[in-house]
PDB file of N, CA, C and O in Angstrom:
ATOM      1  N   MET A   1     130.157 -49.366 200.629  1.00 81.00           N
ATOM      2  CA  MET A   1     129.220 -49.537 199.539  1.00 81.00           C
ATOM      3  C   MET A   1     127.809 -49.662 200.105  1.00 81.00           C
ATOM      4  O   MET A   1     127.571 -50.412 201.035  1.00 81.00           O
ATOM      5  N   VAL A   2     126.884 -48.951 199.539  1.00 94.00           N
ATOM      6  CA  VAL A   2     125.471 -49.048 199.891  1.00 94.00           C
ATOM      7  C   VAL A   2     124.773 -49.805 198.769  1.00 94.00           C
ATOM      8  O   VAL A   2     125.046 -49.586 197.595  1.00 94.00           O
ATOM      9  N   ALA A   3     123.876 -50.740 199.162  1.00 97.00           N
ATOM     10  CA  ALA A   3     123.179 -51.549 198.157  1.00 97.00           C
ATOM     11  C   ALA A   3     121.762 -51.828 198.625  1.00 97.00           C
ATOM     12  O   ALA A   3     121.452 -51.753 199.820  1.00 97.00           O
ATOM     13  N   ASN A   4     120.905 -52.169 197.678  1.00 98.00           N
ATOM     14  CA  ASN A   4     119.542 -52.596 197.976  1.00 98.00           C
ATOM     15  C   ASN A   4     119.493 -54.117 197.975  1.00 98.00           C
ATOM     16  O   ASN A   4     120.150 -54.761 197.153  1.00 98.00           O
ATOM     17  N   VAL A   5     118.700 -54.681 198.894  1.00 98.00           N
ATOM     18  CA  VAL A   5     118.479 -56.122 198.872  1.00 98.00           C
ATOM     19  C   VAL A   5     117.481 -56.383 197.756  1.00 98.00           C
ATOM     20  O   VAL A   5     116.316 -56.023 197.856  1.00 98.00           O
ATOM     21  N   TRP A   6     117.965 -56.959 196.664  1.00 97.00           N
ATOM     22  CA  TRP A   6     117.119 -57.216 195.502  1.00 97.00           C
ATOM     23  C   TRP A   6     116.307 -58.487 195.692  1.00 97.00           C
ATOM     24  O   TRP A   6     115.124 -58.516 195.396  1.00 97.00           O
ATOM     25  N   LYS A   7     116.953 -59.544 196.212  1.00 98.00           N
ATOM     26  CA  LYS A   7     116.257 -60.807 196.406  1.00 98.00           C
ATOM     27  C   LYS A   7     116.842 -61.541 197.602  1.00 98.00           C
ATOM     28  O   LYS A   7     118.048 -61.645 197.746  1.00 98.00           O
ATOM     29  N   VAL A   8     115.966 -62.060 198.471  1.00 98.00           N
ATOM     30  CA  VAL A   8     116.381 -62.921 199.577  1.00 98.00           C
ATOM     31  C   VAL A   8     116.233 -64.356 199.081  1.00 98.00           C
ATOM     32  O   VAL A   8     115.135 -64.793 198.750  1.00 98.00           O
ATOM     33  N   VAL A   9     117.351 -65.072 199.016  1.00 97.00           N
ATOM     34  CA  VAL A   9     117.369 -66.421 198.459  1.00 97.00           C
ATOM     35  C   VAL A   9     117.189 -67.469 199.557  1.00 97.00           C
ATOM     36  O   VAL A   9     116.413 -68.405 199.409  1.00 97.00           O
ATOM     37  N   ALA A  10     117.912 -67.325 200.659  1.00 96.00           N
ATOM     38  CA  ALA A  10     117.853 -68.294 201.756  1.00 96.00           C
ATOM     39  C   ALA A  10     116.773 -67.891 202.746  1.00 96.00           C
ATOM     40  O   ALA A  10     116.458 -66.714 202.907  1.00 96.00           O
ATOM     41  N   LYS A  11     116.209 -68.891 203.418  1.00 96.00           N
ATOM     42  CA  LYS A  11     115.224 -68.598 204.464  1.00 96.00           C
ATOM     43  C   LYS A  11     115.565 -69.394 205.712  1.00 96.00           C
ATOM     44  O   LYS A  11     116.352 -70.340 205.668  1.00 96.00           O
ATOM     45  N   LYS A  12     114.983 -68.991 206.812  1.00 97.00           N
ATOM     46  CA  LYS A  12     115.242 -69.640 208.092  1.00 97.00           C
ATOM     47  C   LYS A  12     114.993 -71.143 207.966  1.00 97.00           C
ATOM     48  O   LYS A  12     113.982 -71.572 207.424  1.00 97.00           O
ATOM     49  N   GLY A  13     115.962 -71.925 208.455  1.00 96.00           N
ATOM     50  CA  GLY A  13     115.852 -73.375 208.419  1.00 96.00           C
ATOM     51  C   GLY A  13     116.552 -74.024 207.244  1.00 96.00           C
ATOM     52  O   GLY A  13     116.758 -75.235 207.221  1.00 96.00           O
ATOM     53  N   ASP A  14     116.927 -73.224 206.232  1.00 96.00           N
ATOM     54  CA  ASP A  14     117.632 -73.781 205.075  1.00 96.00           C
ATOM     55  C   ASP A  14     119.029 -74.239 205.464  1.00 96.00           C
ATOM     56  O   ASP A  14     119.725 -73.575 206.235  1.00 96.00           O
ATOM     57  N   THR A  15     119.455 -75.365 204.910  1.00 95.00           N
ATOM     58  CA  THR A  15     120.838 -75.822 205.035  1.00 95.00           C
ATOM     59  C   THR A  15     121.568 -75.330 203.797  1.00 95.00           C
ATOM     60  O   THR A  15     121.135 -75.577 202.669  1.00 95.00           O
ATOM     61  N   ILE A  16     122.678 -74.609 204.011  1.00 95.00           N
ATOM     62  CA  ILE A  16     123.412 -74.027 202.900  1.00 95.00           C
ATOM     63  C   ILE A  16     124.889 -74.390 202.986  1.00 95.00           C
ATOM     64  O   ILE A  16     125.389 -74.758 204.041  1.00 95.00           O
ATOM     65  N   THR A  17     125.558 -74.258 201.841  1.00 93.00           N
ATOM     66  CA  THR A  17     127.009 -74.402 201.795  1.00 93.00           C
ATOM     67  C   THR A  17     127.603 -73.020 201.561  1.00 93.00           C
ATOM     68  O   THR A  17     126.870 -72.055 201.292  1.00 93.00           O
ATOM     69  N   ASP A  18     128.931 -72.937 201.621  1.00 89.00           N
ATOM     70  CA  ASP A  18     129.566 -71.632 201.398  1.00 89.00           C
ATOM     71  C   ASP A  18     129.450 -71.173 199.938  1.00 89.00           C
ATOM     72  O   ASP A  18     129.765 -70.036 199.624  1.00 89.00           O
ATOM     73  N   ALA A  19     128.975 -72.042 199.057  1.00 90.00           N
ATOM     74  CA  ALA A  19     128.782 -71.666 197.651  1.00 90.00           C
ATOM     75  C   ALA A  19     127.368 -71.155 197.369  1.00 90.00           C
ATOM     76  O   ALA A  19     127.110 -70.609 196.307  1.00 90.00           O
ATOM     77  N   ASP A  20     126.446 -71.340 198.318  1.00 94.00           N
ATOM     78  CA  ASP A  20     125.055 -70.926 198.115  1.00 94.00           C
ATOM     79  C   ASP A  20     124.876 -69.448 198.445  1.00 94.00           C
ATOM     80  O   ASP A  20     125.359 -68.966 199.472  1.00 94.00           O
ATOM     81  N   PRO A  21     124.148 -68.711 197.597  1.00 95.00           N
ATOM     82  CA  PRO A  21     123.883 -67.310 197.927  1.00 95.00           C
ATOM     83  C   PRO A  21     122.829 -67.193 199.034  1.00 95.00           C
ATOM     84  O   PRO A  21     121.910 -68.001 199.112  1.00 95.00           O
ATOM     85  N   ILE A  22     123.002 -66.196 199.879  1.00 96.00           N
ATOM     86  CA  ILE A  22     122.013 -65.899 200.928  1.00 96.00           C
ATOM     87  C   ILE A  22     121.046 -64.845 200.403  1.00 96.00           C
ATOM     88  O   ILE A  22     119.837 -64.983 200.526  1.00 96.00           O
ATOM     89  N   VAL A  23     121.605 -63.778 199.860  1.00 98.00           N
ATOM     90  CA  VAL A  23     120.817 -62.714 199.244  1.00 98.00           C
ATOM     91  C   VAL A  23     121.524 -62.253 197.981  1.00 98.00           C
ATOM     92  O   VAL A  23     122.707 -62.536 197.776  1.00 98.00           O
ATOM     93  N   ILE A  24     120.785 -61.531 197.158  1.00 98.00           N
ATOM     94  CA  ILE A  24     121.383 -60.868 196.004  1.00 98.00           C
ATOM     95  C   ILE A  24     121.150 -59.375 196.187  1.00 98.00           C
ATOM     96  O   ILE A  24     120.009 -58.933 196.374  1.00 98.00           O
ATOM     97  N   LEU A  25     122.240 -58.627 196.189  1.00 97.00           N
ATOM     98  CA  LEU A  25     122.172 -57.182 196.345  1.00 97.00           C
ATOM     99  C   LEU A  25     122.202 -56.526 194.973  1.00 97.00           C
ATOM    100  O   LEU A  25     122.692 -57.118 194.000  1.00 97.00           O
ATOM    101  N   GLU A  26     121.700 -55.298 194.911  1.00 97.00           N
ATOM    102  CA  GLU A  26     121.741 -54.508 193.687  1.00 97.00           C
ATOM    103  C   GLU A  26     122.373 -53.169 194.022  1.00 97.00           C
ATOM    104  O   GLU A  26     121.964 -52.495 194.963  1.00 97.00           O
ATOM    105  N   SER A  27     123.418 -52.835 193.285  1.00 95.00           N
ATOM    106  CA  SER A  27     124.074 -51.548 193.468  1.00 95.00           C
ATOM    107  C   SER A  27     124.583 -51.079 192.111  1.00 95.00           C
ATOM    108  O   SER A  27     125.245 -51.852 191.401  1.00 95.00           O
ATOM    109  N   MET A  28     124.247 -49.875 191.738  1.00 93.00           N
ATOM    110  CA  MET A  28     124.679 -49.289 190.471  1.00 93.00           C
ATOM    111  C   MET A  28     124.306 -50.205 189.295  1.00 93.00           C
ATOM    112  O   MET A  28     125.094 -50.439 188.390  1.00 93.00           O
ATOM    113  N   LYS A  29     123.102 -50.767 189.356  1.00 92.00           N
ATOM    114  CA  LYS A  29     122.537 -51.636 188.316  1.00 92.00           C
ATOM    115  C   LYS A  29     123.307 -52.948 188.141  1.00 92.00           C
ATOM    116  O   LYS A  29     123.187 -53.614 187.132  1.00 92.00           O
ATOM    117  N   MET A  30     124.089 -53.325 189.160  1.00 96.00           N
ATOM    118  CA  MET A  30     124.791 -54.604 189.150  1.00 96.00           C
ATOM    119  C   MET A  30     124.196 -55.506 190.225  1.00 96.00           C
ATOM    120  O   MET A  30     123.863 -55.036 191.313  1.00 96.00           O
ATOM    121  N   GLU A  31     124.050 -56.796 189.919  1.00 96.00           N
ATOM    122  CA  GLU A  31     123.590 -57.779 190.900  1.00 96.00           C
ATOM    123  C   GLU A  31     124.806 -58.403 191.571  1.00 96.00           C
ATOM    124  O   GLU A  31     125.734 -58.838 190.891  1.00 96.00           O
ATOM    125  N   ILE A  32     124.784 -58.426 192.904  1.00 95.00           N
ATOM    126  CA  ILE A  32     125.928 -58.918 193.672  1.00 95.00           C
ATOM    127  C   ILE A  32     125.441 -60.004 194.627  1.00 95.00           C
ATOM    128  O   ILE A  32     124.765 -59.715 195.620  1.00 95.00           O
ATOM    129  N   PRO A  33     125.756 -61.285 194.343  1.00 96.00           N
ATOM    130  CA  PRO A  33     125.351 -62.341 195.273  1.00 96.00           C
ATOM    131  C   PRO A  33     126.214 -62.307 196.530  1.00 96.00           C
ATOM    132  O   PRO A  33     127.420 -62.045 196.464  1.00 96.00           O
ATOM    133  N   VAL A  34     125.591 -62.535 197.675  1.00 95.00           N
ATOM    134  CA  VAL A  34     126.299 -62.600 198.952  1.00 95.00           C
ATOM    135  C   VAL A  34     126.235 -64.045 199.434  1.00 95.00           C
ATOM    136  O   VAL A  34     125.150 -64.610 199.573  1.00 95.00           O
ATOM    137  N   HIS A  35     127.409 -64.632 199.660  1.00 94.00           N
ATOM    138  CA  HIS A  35     127.517 -66.031 200.070  1.00 94.00           C
ATOM    139  C   HIS A  35     127.918 -66.117 201.540  1.00 94.00           C
ATOM    140  O   HIS A  35     128.571 -65.212 202.070  1.00 94.00           O
ATOM    141  N   ALA A  36     127.553 -67.229 202.178  1.00 89.00           N
ATOM    142  CA  ALA A  36     127.977 -67.488 203.551  1.00 89.00           C
ATOM    143  C   ALA A  36     129.474 -67.742 203.578  1.00 89.00           C
ATOM    144  O   ALA A  36     130.054 -68.231 202.605  1.00 89.00           O
ATOM    145  N   GLU A  37     130.120 -67.414 204.697  1.00 87.00           N
ATOM    146  CA  GLU A  37     131.538 -67.718 204.848  1.00 87.00           C
ATOM    147  C   GLU A  37     131.753 -69.211 205.066  1.00 87.00           C
ATOM    148  O   GLU A  37     132.784 -69.755 204.697  1.00 87.00           O
ATOM    149  N   ASP A  38     130.790 -69.879 205.683  1.00 89.00           N
ATOM    150  CA  ASP A  38     130.832 -71.318 205.941  1.00 89.00           C
ATOM    151  C   ASP A  38     129.433 -71.877 205.731  1.00 89.00           C
ATOM    152  O   ASP A  38     128.454 -71.150 205.792  1.00 89.00           O
ATOM    153  N   GLY A  39     129.343 -73.190 205.535  1.00 92.00           N
ATOM    154  CA  GLY A  39     128.053 -73.835 205.420  1.00 92.00           C
ATOM    155  C   GLY A  39     127.423 -74.047 206.785  1.00 92.00           C
ATOM    156  O   GLY A  39     128.089 -73.993 207.805  1.00 92.00           O
ATOM    157  N   GLY A  40     126.129 -74.290 206.797  1.00 95.00           N
ATOM    158  CA  GLY A  40     125.399 -74.537 208.037  1.00 95.00           C
ATOM    159  C   GLY A  40     123.912 -74.363 207.814  1.00 95.00           C
ATOM    160  O   GLY A  40     123.420 -74.461 206.694  1.00 95.00           O
ATOM    161  N   VAL A  41     123.211 -74.072 208.906  1.00 96.00           N
ATOM    162  CA  VAL A  41     121.764 -73.885 208.852  1.00 96.00           C
ATOM    163  C   VAL A  41     121.445 -72.417 209.133  1.00 96.00           C
ATOM    164  O   VAL A  41     121.950 -71.838 210.089  1.00 96.00           O
ATOM    165  N   VAL A  42     120.613 -71.834 208.296  1.00 96.00           N
ATOM    166  CA  VAL A  42     120.215 -70.441 208.473  1.00 96.00           C
ATOM    167  C   VAL A  42     119.288 -70.363 209.679  1.00 96.00           C
ATOM    168  O   VAL A  42     118.219 -70.963 209.689  1.00 96.00           O
ATOM    169  N   SER A  43     119.717 -69.641 210.723  1.00 96.00           N
ATOM    170  CA  SER A  43     118.870 -69.505 211.913  1.00 96.00           C
ATOM    171  C   SER A  43     118.137 -68.162 211.937  1.00 96.00           C
ATOM    172  O   SER A  43     117.170 -67.995 212.672  1.00 96.00           O
ATOM    173  N   GLU A  44     118.605 -67.205 211.117  1.00 97.00           N
ATOM    174  CA  GLU A  44     117.941 -65.900 211.055  1.00 97.00           C
ATOM    175  C   GLU A  44     118.324 -65.204 209.762  1.00 97.00           C
ATOM    176  O   GLU A  44     119.482 -65.249 209.349  1.00 97.00           O
ATOM    177  N   VAL A  45     117.356 -64.582 209.115  1.00 97.00           N
ATOM    178  CA  VAL A  45     117.618 -63.681 207.997  1.00 97.00           C
ATOM    179  C   VAL A  45     117.225 -62.300 208.490  1.00 97.00           C
ATOM    180  O   VAL A  45     116.083 -62.060 208.854  1.00 97.00           O
ATOM    181  N   ALA A  46     118.209 -61.394 208.531  1.00 97.00           N
ATOM    182  CA  ALA A  46     118.010 -60.088 209.164  1.00 97.00           C
ATOM    183  C   ALA A  46     117.588 -58.988 208.195  1.00 97.00           C
ATOM    184  O   ALA A  46     117.452 -57.837 208.605  1.00 97.00           O
ATOM    185  N   VAL A  47     117.411 -59.318 206.909  1.00 98.00           N
ATOM    186  CA  VAL A  47     117.024 -58.317 205.915  1.00 98.00           C
ATOM    187  C   VAL A  47     115.809 -58.802 205.136  1.00 98.00           C
ATOM    188  O   VAL A  47     115.505 -59.997 205.113  1.00 98.00           O
ATOM    189  N   ASN A  48     115.153 -57.858 204.498  1.00 98.00           N
ATOM    190  CA  ASN A  48     114.015 -58.149 203.625  1.00 98.00           C
ATOM    191  C   ASN A  48     114.284 -57.534 202.263  1.00 98.00           C
ATOM    192  O   ASN A  48     115.071 -56.582 202.141  1.00 98.00           O
ATOM    193  N   GLU A  49     113.619 -58.051 201.233  1.00 98.00           N
ATOM    194  CA  GLU A  49     113.752 -57.464 199.909  1.00 98.00           C
ATOM    195  C   GLU A  49     113.352 -55.995 199.969  1.00 98.00           C
ATOM    196  O   GLU A  49     112.362 -55.635 200.598  1.00 98.00           O
ATOM    197  N   GLY A  50     114.169 -55.159 199.353  1.00 97.00           N
ATOM    198  CA  GLY A  50     113.924 -53.723 199.356  1.00 97.00           C
ATOM    199  C   GLY A  50     114.697 -52.959 200.414  1.00 97.00           C
ATOM    200  O   GLY A  50     114.787 -51.735 200.344  1.00 97.00           O
ATOM    201  N   ASP A  51     115.251 -53.671 201.405  1.00 98.00           N
ATOM    202  CA  ASP A  51     116.047 -53.005 202.436  1.00 98.00           C
ATOM    203  C   ASP A  51     117.327 -52.427 201.834  1.00 98.00           C
ATOM    204  O   ASP A  51     117.849 -52.936 200.842  1.00 98.00           O
ATOM    205  N   VAL A  52     117.835 -51.382 202.455  1.00 98.00           N
ATOM    206  CA  VAL A  52     119.119 -50.796 202.076  1.00 98.00           C
ATOM    207  C   VAL A  52     120.140 -51.255 203.109  1.00 98.00           C
ATOM    208  O   VAL A  52     119.911 -51.137 204.319  1.00 98.00           O
ATOM    209  N   VAL A  53     121.258 -51.802 202.626  1.00 97.00           N
ATOM    210  CA  VAL A  53     122.319 -52.277 203.512  1.00 97.00           C
ATOM    211  C   VAL A  53     123.636 -51.654 203.093  1.00 97.00           C
ATOM    212  O   VAL A  53     123.787 -51.176 201.966  1.00 97.00           O
ATOM    213  N   GLN A  54     124.563 -51.672 204.025  1.00 96.00           N
ATOM    214  CA  GLN A  54     125.906 -51.209 203.711  1.00 96.00           C
ATOM    215  C   GLN A  54     126.917 -52.148 204.347  1.00 96.00           C
ATOM    216  O   GLN A  54     126.550 -53.021 205.142  1.00 96.00           O
ATOM    217  N   GLU A  55     128.155 -52.000 203.977  1.00 92.00           N
ATOM    218  CA  GLU A  55     129.209 -52.871 204.473  1.00 92.00           C
ATOM    219  C   GLU A  55     129.179 -52.942 205.995  1.00 92.00           C
ATOM    220  O   GLU A  55     129.060 -51.921 206.670  1.00 92.00           O
ATOM    221  N   GLY A  56     129.200 -54.163 206.522  1.00 93.00           N
ATOM    222  CA  GLY A  56     129.195 -54.368 207.966  1.00 93.00           C
ATOM    223  C   GLY A  56     127.826 -54.692 208.536  1.00 93.00           C
ATOM    224  O   GLY A  56     127.728 -55.126 209.678  1.00 93.00           O
ATOM    225  N   ASP A  57     126.746 -54.487 207.769  1.00 96.00           N
ATOM    226  CA  ASP A  57     125.398 -54.796 208.252  1.00 96.00           C
ATOM    227  C   ASP A  57     125.193 -56.308 208.337  1.00 96.00           C
ATOM    228  O   ASP A  57     125.697 -57.060 207.497  1.00 96.00           O
ATOM    229  N   LEU A  58     124.434 -56.742 209.337  1.00 96.00           N
ATOM    230  CA  LEU A  58     124.085 -58.149 209.481  1.00 96.00           C
ATOM    231  C   LEU A  58     123.054 -58.522 208.430  1.00 96.00           C
ATOM    232  O   LEU A  58     122.027 -57.856 208.290  1.00 96.00           O
ATOM    233  N   ILE A  59     123.340 -59.587 207.684  1.00 96.00           N
ATOM    234  CA  ILE A  59     122.406 -60.074 206.667  1.00 96.00           C
ATOM    235  C   ILE A  59     121.720 -61.336 207.153  1.00 96.00           C
ATOM    236  O   ILE A  59     120.514 -61.480 207.028  1.00 96.00           O
ATOM    237  N   ALA A  60     122.487 -62.263 207.715  1.00 96.00           N
ATOM    238  CA  ALA A  60     121.913 -63.525 208.184  1.00 96.00           C
ATOM    239  C   ALA A  60     122.816 -64.132 209.244  1.00 96.00           C
ATOM    240  O   ALA A  60     124.003 -63.797 209.335  1.00 96.00           O
ATOM    241  N   VAL A  61     122.237 -65.037 210.030  1.00 95.00           N
ATOM    242  CA  VAL A  61     122.989 -65.799 211.024  1.00 95.00           C
ATOM    243  C   VAL A  61     122.980 -67.250 210.573  1.00 95.00           C
ATOM    244  O   VAL A  61     121.916 -67.813 210.309  1.00 95.00           O
ATOM    245  N   ILE A  62     124.171 -67.848 210.480  1.00 94.00           N
ATOM    246  CA  ILE A  62     124.331 -69.234 210.055  1.00 94.00           C
ATOM    247  C   ILE A  62     124.870 -70.035 211.226  1.00 94.00           C
ATOM    248  O   ILE A  62     125.913 -69.712 211.780  1.00 94.00           O
ATOM    249  N   GLU A  63     124.125 -71.063 211.622  1.00 94.00           N
ATOM    250  CA  GLU A  63     124.565 -71.975 212.677  1.00 94.00           C
ATOM    251  C   GLU A  63     125.474 -73.019 212.047  1.00 94.00           C
ATOM    252  O   GLU A  63     125.067 -73.707 211.106  1.00 94.00           O
ATOM    253  N   LEU A  64     126.697 -73.120 212.541  1.00 88.00           N
ATOM    254  CA  LEU A  64     127.614 -74.120 212.025  1.00 88.00           C
ATOM    255  C   LEU A  64     127.229 -75.501 212.515  1.00 88.00           C
ATOM    256  O   LEU A  64     126.736 -75.651 213.637  1.00 88.00           O
ATOM    257  N   PRO A  65     127.454 -76.541 211.692  1.00 80.00           N
ATOM    258  CA  PRO A  65     127.115 -77.897 212.130  1.00 80.00           C
ATOM    259  C   PRO A  65     127.998 -78.311 213.302  1.00 80.00           C
ATOM    260  O   PRO A  65     129.173 -77.931 213.369  1.00 80.00           O
ATOM    261  N   SER A  66     127.431 -79.072 214.218  1.00 76.00           N
ATOM    262  CA  SER A  66     128.211 -79.545 215.369  1.00 76.00           C
ATOM    263  C   SER A  66     129.013 -80.774 214.957  1.00 76.00           C
ATOM    264  O   SER A  66     128.621 -81.509 214.058  1.00 76.00           O
ATOM    265  N   ASN A  67     130.114 -80.977 215.606  1.00 67.00           N
ATOM    266  CA  ASN A  67     130.969 -82.126 215.328  1.00 67.00           C
ATOM    267  C   ASN A  67     130.734 -83.223 216.353  1.00 67.00           C
ATOM    268  O   ASN A  67     131.545 -83.483 217.209  1.00 67.00           O
ATOM    269  N   GLY A  68     129.631 -83.882 216.271  1.00 53.00           N
ATOM    270  CA  GLY A  68     129.429 -84.950 217.228  1.00 53.00           C
ATOM    271  C   GLY A  68     128.048 -85.201 217.417  1.00 53.00           C
ATOM    272  O   GLY A  68     127.200 -85.721 217.735  1.00 53.00           O
TER     273      GLY A  68
END
């Protein structure tokens, strides 16, 4: 699937949970929120609004919380 990055919701330094959207994609006039697989701190957002992405592209890097 190819989609446009409609909106970047998370930014570097944000603490997110697996329920929080990172970006919202637009494909075939549908909005598709993309959520993190796990919660943590956003260390990098690899896309910008207007970018075209497809399955497998890096959207963001999430640092998992340390246990200790």
